[in-house]
Coordinates of C-alpha atoms in Angstrom, one line a residue:
M1 CA -0.9 -6.9 -26.0
Q2 CA -4.1 -8.9 -25.6
Q3 CA -6.0 -5.9 -24.3
L4 CA -4.7 -3.8 -27.2
L5 CA -5.9 -6.5 -29.7
G6 CA -9.3 -6.5 -28.1
I7 CA -9.6 -2.7 -28.3
M8 CA -8.6 -2.8 -32.0
I9 CA -11.3 -5.5 -32.7
V10 CA -14.0 -3.6 -30.9
F11 CA -13.2 -0.2 -32.6
G12 CA -12.5 -1.8 -35.9
S13 CA -15.7 -3.8 -35.9
V14 CA -18.0 -0.9 -34.9
F15 CA -16.5 1.9 -36.8
G16 CA -15.2 -0.2 -39.7
G17 CA -18.7 -1.7 -40.1
Y18 CA -20.2 1.8 -40.0
A19 CA -17.8 3.0 -42.8
M20 CA -18.5 -0.1 -44.9
M21 CA -22.3 0.7 -44.7
G22 CA -21.5 4.1 -46.2
G23 CA -21.5 6.0 -43.0
K24 CA -19.6 9.3 -42.8
F25 CA -17.4 9.9 -39.7
H26 CA -18.1 13.6 -39.5
A27 CA -21.8 12.7 -38.8
I28 CA -20.9 10.8 -35.6
W29 CA -18.2 13.1 -34.4
Q30 CA -20.2 15.1 -31.9
P31 CA -17.8 16.4 -29.2
L32 CA -20.5 18.3 -27.3
E33 CA -22.6 15.1 -27.0
L34 CA -19.4 13.3 -25.8
L35 CA -18.9 16.1 -23.3
V36 CA -22.4 15.8 -21.8
I37 CA -22.2 12.0 -21.5
A38 CA -18.6 11.6 -20.3
G39 CA -18.8 14.6 -18.0
A40 CA -22.1 13.3 -16.4
G41 CA -20.5 9.8 -16.0
I42 CA -17.4 11.1 -14.4
G43 CA -19.3 13.5 -12.1
A44 CA -21.7 10.7 -11.0
F45 CA -18.7 8.4 -10.3
I46 CA -17.1 11.2 -8.1
I47 CA -20.4 11.9 -6.3
G48 CA -21.1 8.2 -5.6
N49 CA -17.7 7.2 -4.2
P50 CA -15.4 8.3 -1.3
R51 CA -11.9 9.5 -1.9
H52 CA -10.2 6.2 -1.1
V53 CA -12.3 4.4 -3.7
L54 CA -11.4 7.0 -6.3
T55 CA -7.7 6.6 -5.4
E56 CA -7.9 2.8 -5.6
T57 CA -9.7 3.0 -8.9
N58 CA -6.8 5.1 -10.3
V59 CA -4.3 2.6 -8.9
Q60 CA -6.1 -0.4 -10.5
L61 CA -6.5 1.3 -13.9
K62 CA -2.7 2.1 -13.9
H63 CA -2.1 -1.6 -13.0
L64 CA -4.2 -2.7 -15.9
M65 CA -2.2 -0.5 -18.3
S66 CA 1.2 -1.5 -16.9
S67 CA 3.3 -4.5 -17.7
K68 CA 3.0 -5.9 -14.2
K69 CA 1.5 -9.4 -14.2
Y70 CA 0.8 -12.1 -11.7
D71 CA 2.8 -14.7 -13.8
S72 CA 4.8 -17.8 -13.0
E73 CA 7.9 -15.6 -12.1
F74 CA 5.8 -13.7 -9.5
Q75 CA 4.6 -17.0 -8.0
R76 CA 8.1 -18.3 -7.9
Q77 CA 9.3 -15.2 -6.0
L78 CA 6.4 -15.4 -3.6
L79 CA 6.8 -19.1 -2.7
L80 CA 10.6 -18.7 -2.3
L81 CA 10.3 -15.7 -0.1
M82 CA 7.8 -17.4 2.1
Y83 CA 10.1 -20.5 2.3
E84 CA 13.0 -18.3 3.4
L85 CA 10.9 -16.5 6.0
L86 CA 9.7 -19.8 7.4
Q87 CA 13.3 -21.1 7.5
L88 CA 14.3 -18.1 9.6
A89 CA 11.2 -18.5 11.8
A90 CA 12.2 -22.0 12.6
G91 CA 15.0 -20.5 14.6
G92 CA 12.6 -18.3 16.5
L93 CA 10.3 -15.6 15.3
K94 CA 12.5 -12.9 16.8
A95 CA 15.0 -13.7 14.0
L96 CA 12.5 -12.1 11.6
D97 CA 12.4 -8.8 13.3
A98 CA 15.1 -7.1 11.2
H99 CA 13.4 -8.2 8.0
V100 CA 9.7 -7.6 8.7
E101 CA 10.2 -4.2 10.4
A102 CA 12.0 -2.7 7.4
P103 CA 11.4 -5.0 4.4
K104 CA 12.7 -2.5 1.9
E105 CA 16.1 -2.5 3.6
S106 CA 16.1 -6.2 4.1
P107 CA 18.5 -8.1 1.8
L108 CA 16.1 -11.1 2.0
F109 CA 13.2 -9.1 0.6
Q110 CA 15.4 -7.4 -1.9
R111 CA 16.1 -10.7 -3.6
Y112 CA 12.4 -10.8 -4.5
P113 CA 11.7 -7.4 -6.2
L114 CA 8.3 -8.3 -7.6
I115 CA 7.0 -8.9 -4.1
L116 CA 8.7 -5.9 -2.8
D117 CA 6.9 -3.7 -5.4
D118 CA 3.5 -5.1 -4.5
Q119 CA 2.6 -2.9 -1.5
K120 CA -0.6 -4.6 -0.5
L121 CA 0.9 -8.1 -0.6
L122 CA 4.0 -7.0 1.2
A123 CA 2.0 -5.3 4.0
F124 CA -0.1 -8.5 4.4
I125 CA 3.0 -10.7 4.7
V126 CA 5.0 -8.5 7.2
D127 CA 1.9 -7.6 9.3
N128 CA 1.1 -11.2 9.8
F129 CA 4.6 -12.3 10.6
R130 CA 4.6 -9.5 13.2
L131 CA 1.3 -10.9 14.6
M132 CA 2.8 -14.3 15.0
A133 CA 5.9 -12.8 16.7
M134 CA 3.8 -10.8 19.2
G135 CA 2.5 -13.8 21.1
K136 CA 1.4 -17.4 20.9
I137 CA -1.4 -18.0 18.5
N138 CA -2.7 -21.3 17.4
S139 CA -3.6 -22.2 13.8
H140 CA -7.3 -22.0 14.3
E141 CA -7.1 -18.5 15.8
L142 CA -4.7 -17.4 13.1
E143 CA -6.9 -18.8 10.3
G144 CA -10.0 -16.9 11.7
V145 CA -8.1 -13.6 11.9
L146 CA -6.7 -14.0 8.4
E147 CA -10.1 -14.9 6.9
Q148 CA -11.7 -11.8 8.4
E149 CA -8.8 -9.7 7.1
L150 CA -9.0 -11.1 3.6
E151 CA -12.7 -10.6 3.5
A152 CA -12.3 -6.9 4.4
I153 CA -9.5 -6.5 1.9
H154 CA -11.5 -8.2 -0.9
E155 CA -14.6 -6.0 -0.2
E156 CA -12.5 -2.8 -0.4
L157 CA -10.6 -3.8 -3.5
T158 CA -13.7 -4.9 -5.4
Q159 CA -15.5 -1.6 -4.8
P160 CA -13.9 0.3 -7.7
A161 CA -14.9 -2.5 -10.2
K162 CA -18.5 -2.5 -8.8
S163 CA -18.7 1.3 -9.0
L164 CA -17.4 1.4 -12.5
A165 CA -19.9 -1.3 -13.6
K166 CA -22.7 0.8 -12.1
I167 CA -21.6 3.8 -14.1
G168 CA -21.3 1.6 -17.2
E169 CA -25.0 0.6 -16.7
A170 CA -25.9 4.3 -16.4
M171 CA -24.2 5.2 -19.7
P172 CA -27.1 4.4 -22.0
G173 CA -29.2 6.7 -19.7
F174 CA -26.7 9.5 -20.0
G175 CA -26.8 8.9 -23.8
I176 CA -30.6 9.3 -23.8
L177 CA -30.1 12.5 -21.8
A178 CA -27.8 13.9 -24.4
A179 CA -30.2 12.8 -27.2
V180 CA -33.1 14.5 -25.5
L181 CA -31.1 17.7 -25.3
G182 CA -30.3 17.4 -29.0
I183 CA -34.0 16.9 -29.8
V184 CA -34.9 20.0 -27.7
I185 CA -32.3 22.0 -29.8
T186 CA -33.8 20.5 -33.0
M187 CA -37.3 21.6 -32.0
G188 CA -35.9 25.1 -31.5
T189 CA -34.6 25.1 -35.1
V190 CA -38.0 24.1 -36.4
G191 CA -39.5 27.2 -34.9
E192 CA -36.8 29.2 -36.6
G193 CA -37.8 27.9 -40.0
A194 CA -35.1 25.2 -40.5
T195 CA -35.3 23.2 -43.7
S196 CA -36.0 19.4 -43.6
A197 CA -32.3 18.7 -44.3
E198 CA -31.2 20.8 -41.3
I199 CA -33.7 19.1 -39.1
A200 CA -32.5 15.7 -40.2
E201 CA -29.0 16.7 -39.5
H202 CA -29.9 17.8 -36.0
V203 CA -31.9 14.7 -35.3
G204 CA -28.9 12.5 -36.5
A205 CA -26.6 14.4 -34.2
A206 CA -28.9 13.9 -31.3
M207 CA -29.1 10.1 -31.9
V208 CA -25.3 10.0 -31.7
G209 CA -25.7 10.6 -28.0
T210 CA -27.6 7.3 -27.6
F211 CA -24.9 5.5 -29.6
I212 CA -22.1 6.9 -27.5
G213 CA -23.8 5.9 -24.3
I214 CA -24.4 2.3 -25.4
F215 CA -20.9 2.1 -26.8
F216 CA -19.3 3.3 -23.6
C217 CA -21.4 0.8 -21.6
Y218 CA -20.8 -2.4 -23.5
G219 CA -17.6 -1.6 -25.4
V220 CA -15.5 0.3 -22.8
L221 CA -16.6 0.3 -19.2
D222 CA -18.0 -3.2 -18.9
P223 CA -14.8 -4.8 -20.2
I224 CA -12.7 -2.6 -18.0
S225 CA -14.7 -3.4 -14.8
N226 CA -14.4 -7.1 -15.7
M227 CA -10.6 -6.8 -16.1
M228 CA -10.5 -5.1 -12.7
K229 CA -12.5 -8.0 -11.1
Q230 CA -10.0 -10.5 -12.6
L231 CA -7.1 -8.4 -11.3
I232 CA -8.6 -8.5 -7.8
A233 CA -9.1 -12.2 -8.0
Q234 CA -5.4 -12.6 -8.8
E235 CA -4.5 -10.5 -5.9
A236 CA -6.8 -12.4 -3.6
S237 CA -5.3 -15.7 -4.8
T238 CA -1.8 -14.6 -3.8
M239 CA -3.0 -13.5 -0.3
E240 CA -4.9 -16.7 0.1
C241 CA -1.6 -18.5 -0.7
V242 CA 0.2 -16.6 2.0
K243 CA -2.6 -17.3 4.5
V244 CA -2.5 -21.0 4.0
V245 CA 1.3 -21.1 4.2
L246 CA 1.2 -19.2 7.6
V247 CA -1.6 -21.3 9.0
T248 CA 0.1 -24.6 8.0
H249 CA 3.3 -23.3 9.5
V250 CA 1.7 -22.4 12.8
A251 CA 0.1 -25.9 12.9
G252 CA 3.6 -27.3 13.2
K253 CA 4.2 -28.5 9.7
P254 CA 7.8 -28.2 8.1
P255 CA 8.5 -25.3 5.7
L256 CA 8.3 -27.4 2.6
L257 CA 4.9 -28.8 3.4
A258 CA 3.6 -25.3 4.4
I259 CA 4.9 -23.9 1.1
D260 CA 3.3 -26.8 -0.9
A261 CA 0.0 -26.1 0.9
G262 CA 0.1 -22.5 -0.4
R263 CA 1.2 -23.6 -3.9
R264 CA -2.1 -25.5 -4.2
L265 CA -4.0 -22.3 -4.1
V266 CA -2.1 -20.6 -7.0
Q267 CA -4.3 -20.1 -10.0
L268 CA -4.3 -23.1 -12.3
N269 CA -2.8 -21.5 -15.4
I270 CA 0.4 -20.4 -13.5
K271 CA 0.5 -23.0 -10.7
P272 CA 3.9 -24.7 -10.5
S273 CA 4.1 -28.5 -9.9
F274 CA 5.6 -29.8 -6.7
A275 CA 8.7 -31.0 -8.6
Q276 CA 9.1 -27.5 -10.0
L277 CA 8.8 -26.0 -6.5
E278 CA 11.5 -28.4 -5.3
S279 CA 13.8 -27.5 -8.1
W280 CA 13.4 -23.7 -7.3
I281 CA 14.3 -24.4 -3.7
N282 CA 17.3 -26.5 -4.7
A283 CA 18.5 -23.8 -7.0
M284 CA 18.1 -21.2 -4.3
E285 CA 19.9 -23.1 -1.6
G286 CA 22.7 -24.1 -3.9
G287 CA 23.3 -27.3 -1.9
D288 CA 23.9 -30.7 -3.4
E289 CA 20.8 -32.6 -4.3
P290 CA 21.3 -35.7 -2.2
E291 CA 21.6 -33.6 1.0
S292 CA 18.5 -31.6 0.0
N293 CA 16.6 -34.8 -0.7
S294 CA 17.6 -36.1 2.7
R295 CA 16.5 -33.0 4.4
R296 CA 13.1 -33.0 2.6
G297 CA 12.7 -36.6 3.4
G298 CA 13.2 -35.8 7.0
G299 CA 10.6 -33.1 6.7
R300 CA 8.1 -35.6 5.3
A301 CA 8.8 -38.0 8.0
K302 CA 8.2 -35.3 10.6
A303 CA 5.0 -34.3 8.8
A304 CA 3.9 -37.9 8.9

Protein backbone atom coordinates (compact mmCIF):
# COMPACT_ATOMS: atom_id res chain seq x y z
CA MET A 1 0.00 0.00 0.00
CA GLN A 2 2.80 2.44 0.88
CA GLN A 3 4.58 1.77 -2.42
CA LEU A 4 1.32 2.25 -4.34
CA LEU A 5 0.77 5.58 -2.58
CA GLY A 6 4.28 6.68 -3.50
CA ILE A 7 3.77 5.74 -7.16
CA MET A 8 0.50 7.70 -7.24
CA ILE A 9 2.20 10.76 -5.74
CA VAL A 10 5.09 10.65 -8.23
CA PHE A 11 2.91 10.19 -11.31
CA GLY A 12 0.24 12.58 -10.04
CA SER A 13 2.76 15.32 -9.28
CA VAL A 14 4.67 15.04 -12.56
CA PHE A 15 1.85 14.47 -15.02
CA GLY A 16 -0.78 16.37 -13.02
CA GLY A 17 1.51 19.39 -12.86
CA TYR A 18 2.15 19.09 -16.59
CA ALA A 19 -1.59 19.06 -17.29
CA MET A 20 -2.20 22.03 -14.97
CA MET A 21 0.39 24.02 -16.91
CA GLY A 22 -1.64 23.46 -20.05
CA GLY A 23 0.35 20.54 -21.41
CA LYS A 24 -1.28 18.04 -23.74
CA PHE A 25 -0.67 14.37 -23.12
CA HIS A 26 -0.56 13.40 -26.79
CA ALA A 27 2.56 15.57 -27.08
CA ILE A 28 4.51 13.47 -24.56
CA TRP A 29 3.16 10.12 -25.69
CA GLN A 30 6.06 8.99 -27.86
CA PRO A 31 6.10 5.18 -27.86
CA LEU A 32 9.11 4.96 -30.21
CA GLU A 33 11.19 7.16 -27.91
CA LEU A 34 10.10 4.90 -25.03
CA LEU A 35 11.11 1.84 -27.07
CA VAL A 36 14.60 3.23 -27.70
CA ILE A 37 15.23 4.18 -24.06
CA ALA A 38 13.65 1.18 -22.33
CA GLY A 39 15.08 -1.28 -24.86
CA ALA A 40 18.59 0.16 -24.52
CA GLY A 41 18.35 0.04 -20.71
CA ILE A 42 17.10 -3.56 -20.62
CA GLY A 43 19.71 -4.65 -23.14
CA ALA A 44 22.52 -2.97 -21.19
CA PHE A 45 21.31 -4.64 -17.99
CA ILE A 46 21.36 -8.06 -19.67
CA ILE A 47 24.81 -7.45 -21.18
CA GLY A 48 26.32 -6.28 -17.91
CA ASN A 49 25.12 -9.06 -15.59
CA PRO A 50 25.50 -12.86 -15.44
CA ARG A 51 22.44 -15.08 -15.51
CA HIS A 52 22.28 -15.65 -11.73
CA VAL A 53 22.12 -11.88 -11.12
CA LEU A 54 19.27 -11.56 -13.63
CA THR A 55 17.44 -14.41 -11.88
CA GLU A 56 17.96 -12.88 -8.44
CA THR A 57 16.78 -9.50 -9.74
CA ASN A 58 13.53 -11.12 -10.88
CA VAL A 59 13.13 -12.82 -7.48
CA GLN A 60 13.68 -9.57 -5.58
CA LEU A 61 11.30 -7.59 -7.80
CA LYS A 62 8.59 -10.20 -7.22
CA HIS A 63 9.30 -10.02 -3.50
CA LEU A 64 8.84 -6.25 -3.56
CA MET A 65 5.47 -6.62 -5.25
CA SER A 66 4.28 -9.45 -3.01
CA SER A 67 2.66 -9.19 0.40
CA LYS A 68 5.56 -10.98 2.11
CA LYS A 69 7.11 -8.80 4.81
CA TYR A 70 9.71 -9.19 7.52
CA ASP A 71 7.25 -8.15 10.22
CA SER A 72 6.83 -8.98 13.90
CA GLU A 73 5.07 -12.27 13.07
CA PHE A 74 8.02 -13.33 10.93
CA GLN A 75 10.41 -12.55 13.79
CA ARG A 76 8.20 -14.42 16.25
CA GLN A 77 8.31 -17.54 14.09
CA LEU A 78 12.06 -17.26 13.57
CA LEU A 79 12.87 -16.89 17.27
CA LEU A 80 10.53 -19.70 18.31
CA LEU A 81 11.88 -22.03 15.62
CA MET A 82 15.44 -21.38 16.77
CA TYR A 83 14.39 -21.94 20.39
CA GLU A 84 12.82 -25.32 19.55
CA LEU A 85 15.89 -26.37 17.54
CA LEU A 86 18.20 -25.44 20.41
CA GLN A 87 16.00 -27.35 22.84
CA LEU A 88 16.35 -30.43 20.63
CA ALA A 89 20.10 -29.85 20.25
CA ALA A 90 20.47 -29.88 24.03
CA GLY A 91 19.76 -33.61 23.86
CA GLY A 92 22.47 -34.09 21.23
CA LEU A 93 22.81 -32.66 17.75
CA LYS A 94 21.94 -36.05 16.23
CA ALA A 95 18.37 -35.47 17.42
CA LEU A 96 18.13 -32.72 14.79
CA ASP A 97 19.00 -34.96 11.84
CA ALA A 98 15.42 -35.83 10.93
CA HIS A 99 14.49 -32.13 10.92
CA VAL A 100 17.44 -30.47 9.17
CA GLU A 101 17.83 -33.16 6.51
CA ALA A 102 14.25 -32.73 5.27
CA PRO A 103 12.87 -29.50 6.75
CA LYS A 104 9.83 -29.38 4.48
CA GLU A 105 8.68 -32.76 5.83
CA SER A 106 9.55 -31.89 9.43
CA PRO A 107 6.52 -31.22 11.69
CA LEU A 108 8.73 -28.83 13.66
CA PHE A 109 9.49 -26.63 10.65
CA GLN A 110 5.90 -26.92 9.40
CA ARG A 111 4.75 -25.04 12.49
CA TYR A 112 6.62 -21.99 11.13
CA PRO A 113 5.41 -21.53 7.52
CA LEU A 114 6.91 -18.05 7.04
CA ILE A 115 10.39 -19.41 7.69
CA LEU A 116 9.72 -22.49 5.59
CA ASP A 117 8.79 -20.26 2.65
CA ASP A 118 12.02 -18.22 2.89
CA GLN A 119 14.39 -20.46 0.95
CA LYS A 120 17.60 -18.53 1.64
CA LEU A 121 17.03 -18.25 5.37
CA LEU A 122 15.89 -21.87 5.62
CA ALA A 123 19.03 -23.06 3.82
CA PHE A 124 21.20 -20.92 6.11
CA ILE A 125 19.61 -22.41 9.24
CA VAL A 126 19.72 -26.09 8.24
CA ASP A 127 23.21 -25.90 6.69
CA ASN A 128 24.71 -24.50 9.85
CA PHE A 129 22.95 -26.95 12.14
CA ARG A 130 24.44 -29.66 9.89
CA LEU A 131 27.85 -28.00 10.28
CA MET A 132 27.58 -28.15 14.08
CA ALA A 133 26.45 -31.79 13.91
CA MET A 134 29.38 -32.85 11.71
CA GLY A 135 32.04 -32.31 14.34
CA LYS A 136 33.21 -30.29 17.29
CA ILE A 137 33.55 -26.60 16.51
CA ASN A 138 34.06 -23.85 19.07
CA SER A 139 32.25 -20.54 19.11
CA HIS A 140 35.15 -18.52 17.68
CA GLU A 141 35.58 -20.89 14.74
CA LEU A 142 31.84 -20.92 14.07
CA GLU A 143 31.62 -17.14 14.24
CA GLY A 144 34.45 -16.80 11.72
CA VAL A 145 32.83 -19.26 9.31
CA LEU A 146 29.42 -17.58 9.57
CA GLU A 147 30.83 -14.08 9.12
CA GLN A 148 32.54 -15.13 5.89
CA GLU A 149 29.37 -16.83 4.67
CA LEU A 150 27.21 -13.81 5.46
CA GLU A 151 29.64 -11.49 3.74
CA ALA A 152 29.50 -13.63 0.58
CA ILE A 153 25.69 -13.86 0.73
CA HIS A 154 25.33 -10.11 1.23
CA GLU A 155 27.64 -9.33 -1.68
CA GLU A 156 25.66 -11.59 -4.00
CA LEU A 157 22.24 -10.36 -2.88
CA THR A 158 23.15 -6.66 -3.22
CA GLN A 159 24.40 -7.07 -6.80
CA PRO A 160 20.92 -6.68 -8.42
CA ALA A 161 20.30 -3.39 -6.59
CA LYS A 162 23.75 -2.09 -7.55
CA SER A 163 23.25 -3.07 -11.19
CA LEU A 164 19.78 -1.53 -11.30
CA ALA A 165 21.13 1.69 -9.81
CA LYS A 166 23.83 1.78 -12.52
CA ILE A 167 21.21 1.41 -15.24
CA GLY A 168 19.19 4.14 -13.53
CA GLU A 169 22.20 6.45 -13.71
CA ALA A 170 22.50 5.64 -17.43
CA MET A 171 18.84 6.45 -18.20
CA PRO A 172 19.39 10.21 -18.78
CA GLY A 173 22.13 9.25 -21.25
CA PHE A 174 19.78 6.91 -23.09
CA GLY A 175 17.21 9.75 -23.07
CA ILE A 176 19.74 12.05 -24.71
CA LEU A 177 20.46 9.30 -27.24
CA ALA A 178 16.77 9.14 -28.16
CA ALA A 179 16.59 12.94 -28.31
CA VAL A 180 19.58 13.12 -30.67
CA LEU A 181 17.97 10.55 -32.96
CA GLY A 182 14.82 12.69 -32.91
CA ILE A 183 16.83 15.79 -33.88
CA VAL A 184 18.44 13.85 -36.74
CA ILE A 185 14.95 13.00 -38.01
CA THR A 186 13.93 16.65 -37.58
CA MET A 187 16.88 17.84 -39.65
CA GLY A 188 15.78 15.42 -42.37
CA THR A 189 12.34 17.00 -42.44
CA VAL A 190 13.91 20.47 -42.79
CA GLY A 191 15.60 19.33 -45.97
CA GLU A 192 12.26 18.09 -47.24
CA GLY A 193 10.72 21.55 -46.78
CA ALA A 194 8.86 21.05 -43.49
CA THR A 195 7.00 24.05 -42.08
CA SER A 196 8.04 25.70 -38.82
CA ALA A 197 5.06 24.10 -37.07
CA GLU A 198 6.13 20.62 -38.21
CA ILE A 199 9.73 21.28 -37.16
CA ALA A 200 8.56 22.46 -33.71
CA GLU A 201 6.47 19.31 -33.34
CA HIS A 202 9.44 17.09 -34.20
CA VAL A 203 11.76 18.95 -31.82
CA GLY A 204 9.18 18.65 -29.02
CA ALA A 205 8.90 14.92 -29.65
CA ALA A 206 12.70 14.58 -29.55
CA MET A 207 12.89 16.40 -26.20
CA VAL A 208 10.42 13.91 -24.73
CA GLY A 209 13.26 11.37 -24.88
CA THR A 210 15.28 13.44 -22.41
CA PHE A 211 12.26 13.71 -20.14
CA ILE A 212 11.64 9.94 -20.22
CA GLY A 213 15.29 9.18 -19.39
CA ILE A 214 15.37 11.53 -16.41
CA PHE A 215 11.96 10.36 -15.19
CA PHE A 216 13.01 6.69 -15.31
CA CYS A 217 16.23 7.51 -13.46
CA TYR A 218 14.85 9.48 -10.52
CA GLY A 219 11.19 8.49 -10.48
CA VAL A 220 11.36 4.74 -11.16
CA LEU A 221 14.70 2.93 -11.05
CA ASP A 222 16.35 4.82 -8.19
CA PRO A 223 13.41 4.20 -5.77
CA ILE A 224 13.22 0.53 -6.83
CA SER A 225 16.96 -0.03 -6.27
CA ASN A 226 16.66 1.66 -2.87
CA MET A 227 13.74 -0.63 -1.94
CA MET A 228 15.82 -3.64 -2.97
CA LYS A 229 18.71 -2.49 -0.75
CA GLN A 230 16.35 -2.19 2.21
CA LEU A 231 14.93 -5.64 1.46
CA ILE A 232 18.45 -7.12 1.51
CA ALA A 233 19.18 -5.29 4.76
CA GLN A 234 16.13 -6.99 6.29
CA GLU A 235 17.25 -10.40 5.01
CA ALA A 236 20.75 -9.77 6.37
CA SER A 237 19.27 -8.82 9.75
CA THR A 238 17.44 -12.16 10.03
CA MET A 239 20.58 -14.11 9.10
CA GLU A 240 22.67 -12.12 11.58
CA CYS A 241 20.08 -13.01 14.21
CA VAL A 242 20.50 -16.73 13.41
CA LYS A 243 24.29 -16.39 13.45
CA VAL A 244 24.35 -14.85 16.92
CA VAL A 245 21.93 -17.48 18.27
CA LEU A 246 24.13 -20.31 16.98
CA VAL A 247 27.40 -18.78 18.21
CA THR A 248 25.93 -18.08 21.65
CA HIS A 249 24.60 -21.64 21.84
CA VAL A 250 27.96 -23.17 20.89
CA ALA A 251 29.58 -20.98 23.55
CA GLY A 252 27.59 -22.98 26.10
CA LYS A 253 24.78 -20.57 26.94
CA PRO A 254 21.23 -21.87 27.64
CA PRO A 255 18.64 -21.67 24.84
CA LEU A 256 16.76 -18.68 26.26
CA LEU A 257 19.93 -16.64 26.58
CA ALA A 258 21.00 -17.62 23.04
CA ILE A 259 17.60 -16.60 21.63
CA ASP A 260 17.73 -13.30 23.51
CA ALA A 261 21.15 -12.58 22.02
CA GLY A 262 19.63 -13.02 18.56
CA ARG A 263 16.58 -10.93 19.47
CA ARG A 264 18.85 -7.94 20.08
CA LEU A 265 19.85 -7.90 16.40
CA VAL A 266 16.29 -7.68 15.10
CA GLN A 267 15.50 -4.38 13.40
CA LEU A 268 14.36 -1.80 15.93
CA ASN A 269 10.88 -1.19 14.46
CA ILE A 270 9.91 -4.88 14.82
CA LYS A 271 12.16 -6.01 17.68
CA PRO A 272 10.16 -7.73 20.45
CA SER A 273 10.92 -7.00 24.09
CA PHE A 274 12.42 -9.71 26.28
CA ALA A 275 9.11 -9.99 28.15
CA GLN A 276 7.29 -10.49 24.85
CA LEU A 277 9.78 -13.18 23.85
CA GLU A 278 9.16 -14.99 27.15
CA SER A 279 5.40 -14.78 26.64
CA TRP A 280 5.76 -16.35 23.16
CA ILE A 281 7.82 -19.20 24.61
CA ASN A 282 5.31 -19.72 27.45
CA ALA A 283 2.43 -19.85 24.98
CA MET A 284 4.31 -22.30 22.77
CA GLU A 285 5.28 -24.64 25.59
CA GLY A 286 1.82 -24.51 27.15
CA GLY A 287 3.25 -25.26 30.58
CA ASP A 288 2.23 -23.42 33.69
CA GLU A 289 4.07 -20.17 34.33
CA PRO A 290 5.62 -20.92 37.74
CA GLU A 291 7.33 -24.00 36.30
CA SER A 292 8.49 -22.00 33.26
CA ASN A 293 9.81 -19.20 35.46
CA SER A 294 11.65 -21.75 37.56
CA ARG A 295 13.22 -23.26 34.46
CA ARG A 296 14.24 -19.86 33.13
CA GLY A 297 15.62 -18.92 36.49
CA GLY A 298 17.74 -22.04 36.39
CA GLY A 299 18.90 -21.02 32.93
CA ARG A 300 19.98 -17.63 34.20
CA ALA A 301 21.79 -19.18 37.11
CA LYS A 302 23.62 -21.45 34.72
CA ALA A 303 24.46 -18.51 32.50
CA ALA A 304 25.79 -16.64 35.53
